[in-house]
Amino acid sequence: MAVAPLVELMRRLALQSEVLGCDETPVKMLAGEPPGCTKTYLWSTVGDNAHPYDCFHFTPDRSRDGPDEFLAGFQGYLQSDAYTCYERIAAADDRIVPVGC
């Protein structure tokens, strides 16, 4: 993964945003035996005007582990829908203020 350092740099720069948008969407991944589709998730984070980086993160499920990992170190306003995952992340860290979309 030659682009991994660039992806990590973009993630770190986006996390410097005062307001960070975050949302997830289900995606079908071809996998399994017999061949079929598995429901997985693609999470997007959108930086503010001072940090205009849109990053995407893949997870095999919708658990809080994925957002906990890619939002690590963020402090500011987290703009998202009412999915409890985002609310719990903000509740666990008083440097994150949840705001609705």
CSV table of C-alpha atoms in Angstrom, one decimal:
chain,number,residue,atom,x,y,z
A,1,MET,CA,0.0,0.0,0.0
A,2,ALA,CA,2.2,2.8,-1.3
A,3,VAL,CA,-0.5,5.4,-0.7
A,4,ALA,CA,-1.0,4.5,3.0
A,5,PRO,CA,1.2,7.3,4.3
A,6,LEU,CA,-0.8,9.8,2.2
A,7,VAL,CA,-4.1,8.4,3.5
A,8,GLU,CA,-2.9,8.7,7.1
A,9,LEU,CA,-1.7,12.3,6.5
A,10,MET,CA,-5.1,13.2,5.0
A,11,ARG,CA,-6.9,11.7,8.1
A,12,ARG,CA,-4.6,13.6,10.5
A,13,LEU,CA,-5.2,16.9,8.7
A,14,ALA,CA,-9.0,16.3,8.5
A,15,LEU,CA,-9.0,15.6,12.3
A,16,GLN,CA,-7.6,19.1,12.8
A,17,SER,CA,-10.9,20.6,11.7
A,18,GLU,CA,-13.0,22.6,14.1
A,19,VAL,CA,-16.1,20.9,12.6
A,20,LEU,CA,-15.8,17.4,11.3
A,21,GLY,CA,-18.7,15.7,9.4
A,22,CYS,CA,-19.1,12.0,9.7
A,23,ASP,CA,-21.5,9.5,8.3
A,24,GLU,CA,-21.6,5.8,7.3
A,25,THR,CA,-23.3,3.9,4.5
A,26,PRO,CA,-23.7,0.2,4.0
A,27,VAL,CA,-21.9,-1.4,1.1
A,28,LYS,CA,-22.1,-4.9,-0.3
A,29,MET,CA,-18.9,-6.8,-0.4
A,30,LEU,CA,-18.5,-9.9,-2.5
A,31,ALA,CA,-17.3,-12.5,-0.1
A,32,GLY,CA,-18.1,-15.7,1.7
A,33,GLU,CA,-18.8,-19.3,1.0
A,34,PRO,CA,-20.8,-20.0,-1.1
A,35,PRO,CA,-20.0,-16.8,-3.0
A,36,GLY,CA,-22.4,-14.0,-2.1
A,37,CYS,CA,-22.6,-10.6,-0.6
A,38,THR,CA,-21.7,-9.4,2.9
A,39,LYS,CA,-23.0,-6.2,4.4
A,40,THR,CA,-20.1,-3.9,5.3
A,41,TYR,CA,-19.7,-0.2,5.9
A,42,LEU,CA,-17.9,2.7,4.4
A,43,TRP,CA,-17.5,5.7,6.7
A,44,SER,CA,-16.8,9.2,5.4
A,45,THR,CA,-15.3,12.1,7.3
A,46,VAL,CA,-15.4,15.6,5.8
A,47,GLY,CA,-13.1,18.3,7.0
A,48,ASP,CA,-13.9,22.0,7.3
A,49,ASN,CA,-12.7,24.8,4.9
A,50,ALA,CA,-9.4,25.1,6.7
A,51,HIS,CA,-8.8,21.3,6.4
A,52,PRO,CA,-10.6,20.3,3.2
A,53,TYR,CA,-9.9,16.6,3.3
A,54,ASP,CA,-12.6,14.0,2.7
A,55,CYS,CA,-11.6,10.6,4.0
A,56,PHE,CA,-13.2,7.2,3.7
A,57,HIS,CA,-12.8,4.3,6.1
A,58,PHE,CA,-13.9,0.7,5.5
A,59,THR,CA,-15.2,-1.6,8.3
A,60,PRO,CA,-16.7,-5.0,8.1
A,61,ASP,CA,-19.5,-4.0,10.5
A,62,ARG,CA,-21.2,-1.0,12.1
A,63,SER,CA,-19.7,-1.3,15.5
A,64,ARG,CA,-18.1,1.7,17.3
A,65,ASP,CA,-14.6,0.2,17.0
A,66,GLY,CA,-14.1,1.7,13.5
A,67,PRO,CA,-15.1,5.3,14.3
A,68,ASP,CA,-13.2,5.0,17.6
A,69,GLU,CA,-10.1,4.2,15.6
A,70,PHE,CA,-10.3,6.8,12.8
A,71,LEU,CA,-11.6,9.6,15.0
A,72,ALA,CA,-8.9,9.1,17.6
A,73,GLY,CA,-7.3,12.4,18.5
A,74,PHE,CA,-10.2,14.5,17.2
A,75,GLN,CA,-11.5,17.4,19.3
A,76,GLY,CA,-14.1,19.8,18.2
A,77,TYR,CA,-17.7,19.6,16.8
A,78,LEU,CA,-18.7,16.3,15.4
A,79,GLN,CA,-21.5,16.8,12.9
A,80,SER,CA,-23.4,13.6,12.3
A,81,ASP,CA,-26.8,11.9,12.3
A,82,ALA,CA,-28.3,10.5,15.5
A,83,TYR,CA,-26.6,7.1,15.2
A,84,THR,CA,-25.8,6.2,18.8
A,85,CYS,CA,-22.2,5.3,17.9
A,86,TYR,CA,-21.4,9.0,17.4
A,87,GLU,CA,-23.2,10.0,20.6
A,88,ARG,CA,-21.3,7.5,22.6
A,89,ILE,CA,-17.9,8.6,21.2
A,90,ALA,CA,-18.8,12.2,22.2
A,91,ALA,CA,-20.0,11.2,25.6
A,92,ALA,CA,-16.7,9.3,26.2
A,93,ASP,CA,-14.6,12.4,25.3
A,94,ASP,CA,-15.5,15.9,26.6
A,95,ARG,CA,-13.3,17.5,23.8
A,96,ILE,CA,-15.9,16.3,21.3
A,97,VAL,CA,-19.2,18.2,21.0
A,98,PRO,CA,-21.9,16.4,19.0
A,99,VAL,CA,-24.0,18.5,16.6
A,100,GLY,CA,-26.8,17.4,14.4
A,101,CYS,CA,-26.8,17.4,10.6
